[in-house]
C-alpha atoms as one frame of an Amber mdcrd trajectory, in Angstrom:
protein
  -1.419 -18.040 -53.660  -2.346 -20.746 -51.180  -2.528 -24.448 -52.011  -4.012
 -26.891 -49.498  -4.458 -30.649 -49.512  -5.812 -33.042 -46.879  -4.388 -36.462
 -46.021  -5.451 -39.260 -43.739  -3.088 -40.689 -41.162  -0.192 -42.675 -42.652
  -1.190 -41.915 -46.257   1.652 -41.716 -48.767   2.964 -38.142 -48.832   6.482
 -38.577 -50.199   7.157 -36.577 -53.361   4.232 -34.240 -52.719   4.520 -31.044
 -54.796   2.688 -28.668 -57.125   5.008 -27.898 -59.985   8.155 -26.532 -58.395
   6.428 -25.842 -55.083   6.719 -28.191 -52.124   4.862 -27.971 -48.787   6.153
 -25.565 -46.152   3.384 -26.017 -43.562   1.777 -29.153 -42.123  -1.058 -29.133
 -39.579  -1.727 -32.390 -37.745  -4.943 -32.860 -35.790  -6.906 -35.674 -34.148
  -4.382 -38.445 -34.692  -5.371 -40.156 -31.469  -8.334 -42.510 -31.242  -9.427
 -45.045 -28.597  -7.622 -47.642 -30.722  -4.278 -45.810 -30.838  -4.328 -45.149
 -27.092  -4.479 -48.903 -26.510  -1.858 -49.708 -29.163   1.706 -48.517 -28.527
   2.889 -49.943 -31.841   0.367 -47.820 -33.757   1.477 -44.691 -31.887   5.120
 -45.447 -32.676   4.219 -45.866 -36.368   2.438 -42.488 -36.437   5.411 -40.752
 -34.808   7.785 -42.402 -37.309   5.498 -41.352 -40.200   5.626 -37.716 -39.087
   9.406 -37.754 -38.750  10.350 -39.789 -41.824   7.629 -38.841 -44.324   5.963
 -35.544 -43.432   9.096 -33.627 -42.454  10.871 -34.954 -45.548   8.328 -33.268
 -47.862   9.451 -29.803 -46.740  12.713 -28.911 -48.467  12.603 -25.093 -48.670
  13.801 -22.412 -46.278  10.480 -22.387 -44.437   9.393 -25.540 -42.637   6.630
 -25.556 -40.079   4.779 -28.391 -38.366   1.796 -27.645 -36.122   0.054 -30.301
 -34.060  -2.827 -29.736 -31.651  -4.376 -32.261 -29.300  -5.619 -32.500 -25.758
  -3.389 -34.690 -23.649  -6.035 -37.055 -22.326  -3.785 -40.127 -21.958  -0.376
 -40.724 -20.427   1.142 -41.970 -23.689   0.261 -40.241 -26.950   1.903 -39.514
 -30.307   2.610 -35.967 -29.171   4.318 -37.168 -25.970   6.535 -39.465 -28.048
   7.525 -36.575 -30.322   8.185 -34.337 -27.327  10.531 -36.945 -25.856  12.357
 -37.300 -29.172  12.472 -33.562 -29.956  12.679 -31.489 -26.759  14.178 -28.634
 -28.818  10.915 -28.091 -30.729   8.570 -25.366 -29.483   5.974 -26.912 -27.174
   3.086 -24.923 -25.711   0.684 -26.210 -23.067  -2.462 -24.174 -22.450  -4.792
 -25.197 -19.643  -8.382 -24.047 -20.001  -8.755 -23.063 -16.348  -6.988 -22.991
 -13.004  -8.142 -26.079 -11.050  -7.740 -24.218  -7.738  -9.373 -20.848  -8.501
 -11.316 -21.885 -11.666 -10.042 -18.753 -13.417 -10.479 -19.384 -17.190  -7.679
 -18.887 -19.711 -10.163 -17.595 -22.316 -12.020 -15.092 -20.165 -14.050 -13.507
 -22.945 -15.531 -16.902 -23.836 -15.827 -18.886 -20.604 -16.497 -18.164 -16.944
 -15.285 -19.838 -13.774 -18.830 -21.072 -13.164 -18.801 -22.854 -16.544 -15.864
 -25.043 -15.500 -17.323 -25.669 -12.052 -20.468 -26.928 -13.761 -18.441 -29.031
 -16.212 -16.663 -30.735 -13.315 -20.035 -31.434 -11.740 -21.550 -32.800 -14.970
 -18.560 -34.665 -16.441 -16.832 -35.714 -13.271 -13.731 -34.008 -11.915 -11.117
 -36.280 -13.454 -12.785 -36.316 -16.881 -12.960 -32.503 -16.852  -9.284 -32.249
 -15.924  -8.393 -34.582 -18.788 -10.554 -32.711 -21.295  -9.585 -29.158 -20.395
  -6.299 -29.240 -18.474  -4.236 -32.006 -20.095  -4.275 -34.192 -16.973  -4.462
 -37.780 -18.275  -6.882 -40.253 -16.776  -5.014 -43.054 -15.021  -6.230 -46.635
 -14.714  -4.900 -48.381 -11.650  -2.758 -51.469 -11.990  -1.995 -51.969  -8.301
  -4.487 -49.728  -6.510  -7.797 -50.013  -8.380 -11.055 -48.048  -8.050 -12.971
 -51.152  -7.005 -10.703 -51.477  -3.952 -11.881 -48.133  -2.569 -14.930 -48.598
  -0.350 -17.305 -45.701   0.208 -19.527 -45.576   3.263 -21.268 -43.510   5.892
 -18.614 -42.031   8.154 -18.880 -43.368  11.729 -19.313 -40.906  14.581 -15.875
 -39.351  15.016 -16.222 -39.715  18.797 -16.089 -43.504  18.308 -12.755 -43.428
  16.480  -9.786 -45.075  18.184  -7.697 -42.123  16.983  -7.655 -39.442  14.269
  -4.430 -38.414  12.516  -3.834 -35.738   9.864  -0.608 -35.747   7.853   0.559
 -32.766   5.796   2.828 -33.405   2.808   4.382 -29.980   2.291   4.916 -28.299
  -1.097   6.372 -24.837  -1.573   5.900 -23.443  -5.098   2.150 -23.435  -5.708
   2.410 -23.550  -9.523   0.703 -25.846 -12.035   3.921 -27.867 -12.410   4.878
 -28.070  -8.728   4.095 -30.711  -6.142   0.745 -30.735  -4.376   0.115 -29.557
  -0.860  -1.649 -32.626   0.490  -3.164 -32.960   3.945  -5.189 -36.120   4.578
  -7.231 -36.733   7.728  -7.681 -40.417   8.586  -9.412 -42.127  11.494  -9.106
 -45.632  12.931 -12.480 -47.247  13.689 -12.046 -50.740  15.112 -10.320 -52.656
  12.319 -11.011 -50.096   9.590  -9.274 -46.961   8.337 -11.544 -44.075   7.334
 -10.623 -41.086   5.170 -12.438 -38.254   6.920 -11.396 -35.307   4.734  -8.505
 -34.036   2.658  -6.816 -31.106   0.941  -4.957 -31.849  -2.337  -4.076 -28.769
  -4.400  -1.156 -27.257  -6.301  -1.449 -24.222  -4.072   0.674 -22.111  -1.784
   1.302 -23.481   1.704  -0.819 -20.758   3.287  -4.046 -22.025   1.713  -3.437
 -25.535   3.038  -2.575 -24.327   6.548  -5.725 -22.181   6.625  -7.763 -25.261
   5.691  -6.077 -27.231   8.483  -6.899 -24.491  10.986 -10.521 -24.509   9.842
 -10.752 -28.290  10.340  -9.071 -28.051  13.749 -11.607 -25.406  14.807 -14.436
 -27.738  13.726 -12.939 -30.652  15.658 -12.367 -28.573  18.793 -15.939 -27.280
  18.757 -17.172 -30.895  18.716 -14.746 -32.111  21.358 -12.758 -34.232  18.890
  -9.006 -34.721  19.165  -6.927 -34.831  15.973  -3.160 -35.332  15.896  -1.528
 -33.103  13.249   1.852 -34.091  11.838   4.279 -33.354   9.003   7.538 -34.785
   7.674  10.410 -33.202   9.600  12.748 -32.831   6.611  10.467 -30.162   5.085
  10.637 -27.791   8.055  12.138 -24.353   7.451  11.504 -20.714   8.301   9.002
 -20.281   5.460   6.876 -23.180   6.716   7.042 -21.809  10.261   5.994 -18.337
   9.077   2.966 -19.668   7.167   1.804 -21.696  10.158   2.201 -18.793  12.587
   0.340 -16.403  10.264  -2.558 -18.810   9.710  -2.831 -19.605  13.423  -2.831
 -15.886  14.273  -5.513 -15.130  11.662  -7.815 -17.961  12.771  -7.037 -18.082
  16.486  -6.363 -21.815  16.219  -3.346 -23.797  17.385  -2.519 -26.845  15.276
   0.281 -28.194  17.483   1.907 -29.794  14.440   4.356 -32.550  15.310   7.343
 -33.478  13.095   7.831 -37.138  12.229  10.749 -39.009  10.724  10.269 -41.202
   7.650  12.275 -44.434   7.491  15.472 -43.993   5.496  15.736 -47.720   4.770
  12.512 -47.831   2.735  11.719 -45.992  -0.513   8.602 -43.875  -0.853   7.165
 -46.368  -3.358   7.510 -49.274  -0.920   5.931 -47.200   1.834   2.906 -46.423
  -0.341   2.642 -50.048  -1.473   2.434 -51.087   2.179  -1.197 -49.837   2.114
  -2.116 -52.311  -0.631  -3.024 -55.229   1.692  -5.433 -52.956   3.558  -7.167
 -52.025   0.286  -7.205 -55.653  -0.859  -8.776 -56.779   2.411 -11.483 -54.114
   2.329 -10.247 -52.165   5.345  -9.850 -48.741   3.678 -12.981 -46.586   3.587
 -13.741 -43.119   2.247 -16.441 -40.858   3.631 -19.276 -41.102   1.080 -19.905
 -37.353   1.396 -16.546 -36.793  -0.345 -17.578 -38.390  -3.666 -17.937 -35.000
  -5.366 -14.936 -33.433  -3.612 -12.338 -32.378  -6.229  -9.422 -32.756  -3.810
 -10.362 -36.344  -2.975 -10.803 -37.167  -6.682  -7.312 -35.852  -7.459  -5.928
 -37.767  -4.492  -7.480 -41.032  -5.681  -6.120 -40.434  -9.174  -2.641 -40.176
  -7.684  -3.256 -43.378  -5.715  -4.275 -45.296  -8.859  -1.049 -44.171 -10.557
   1.206 -45.691  -7.887   3.432 -48.303  -9.514   7.144 -48.813 -10.264   8.392
 -46.159 -12.678   5.428 -43.863 -12.048   5.652 -40.290 -13.339   2.488 -38.921
 -11.707   2.483 -36.826  -8.539   2.334 -38.943  -5.381   1.838 -36.346  -2.638
  -1.647 -37.516  -1.652  -0.926 -41.273  -1.303   2.282 -40.364   0.515   0.227
 -38.401   3.055  -2.250 -41.295   3.259   0.505 -43.762   4.100   2.004 -41.562
   6.797  -1.357 -41.114   8.533  -2.335 -44.784   8.232   1.067 -45.847   9.554
   0.482 -43.754  12.660  -3.004 -45.219  13.134  -1.752 -48.809  13.006  -0.803
 -48.643  16.680  -4.305 -47.603  17.775  -5.927 -51.030  17.768  -8.705 -52.534
  19.852  -7.438 -55.249  22.214  -8.444 -58.776  21.133 -11.554 -60.094  22.859
 -11.346 -63.445  24.661 -13.753 -66.180  23.570 -15.386 -66.380  27.038 -15.517
 -62.604  27.520 -18.841 -60.795  26.994 -19.044 -58.104  24.321 -19.764 -55.437
  26.954 -17.889 -55.096  30.227 -20.175 -54.108  33.141 -17.251 -54.203  35.591
 -14.586 -51.587  36.128 -10.901 -52.226  35.612  -8.718 -52.357  38.723  -7.692
 -54.639  41.570 -10.221 -57.197  42.789 -10.548 -59.951  45.378 -11.065 -63.556
  44.417 -14.509 -64.854  45.299 -13.541 -68.517  45.159 -10.266 -70.061  46.296
  -9.135 -73.668  46.480
């Protein structure tokens, strides 16, 4: 026969039995609440209760513990147990592929369903609900620091730089291929567009070629760059194939990153610009899933971070390049517009 009994969290379970029979299966569900997510001590107590009390009730040859929960926060009871017991069987099932939108449960859901959910819920909330990607609240870089606005005419930019942070694997556990296009407009830095996906290199390079074709058609110059340490034959092959398919030349330039500064310090160097309201994002990108993922990575930047940092790393590299493209300071007695031409001239008055 089958005997079942329900318990609330942290209820007394020691000594539980029915005659000579003791439990051999426990199913744990919905332990997390908004209160537990904010209270590390409560989460620790729940994890201790599972280990010390629940597991102790099962004394026979068969012992099974099943727990199911979406991972919607960085720290949860299940993450604590996974850290303590890496030898247990852990299964992570994502509802859909965030790049292709292919559903895991194809007979129940369609790709269009998840596209609509992202549109209705917001991209980050949908990723947290369906794909176990926790929402991150910024401690250093905060959402209120990001300014959205109408993108200035690209022809008025001092310079436009695109940096590609290269990733190879293209799996749901690998790094992101991140290419961020930034422009310098007077004293401001503008995010023009971006690609941030856990995809193969080829998809990112094809996107870069598409953007370069758009820029060229409009007479806009963009400098494309990548970190030199990532260069190899596979990267070269992907670039050559994409350029041949699209008929576009990217003219990618390798750059060296400073060896005396850690990646974290490099990314933190953007913080004063955000604090001083000099970092802008094209308002047309508000519903762009790549930009949303990139901002999520930015908000997670802090010492000891465990989130991916490919997008803010690409941001920093592009912004660093743009720092040199500044407008010259205007003298107090100099008019805003200059009707004269630069060059040699004769003095009108001498004394």
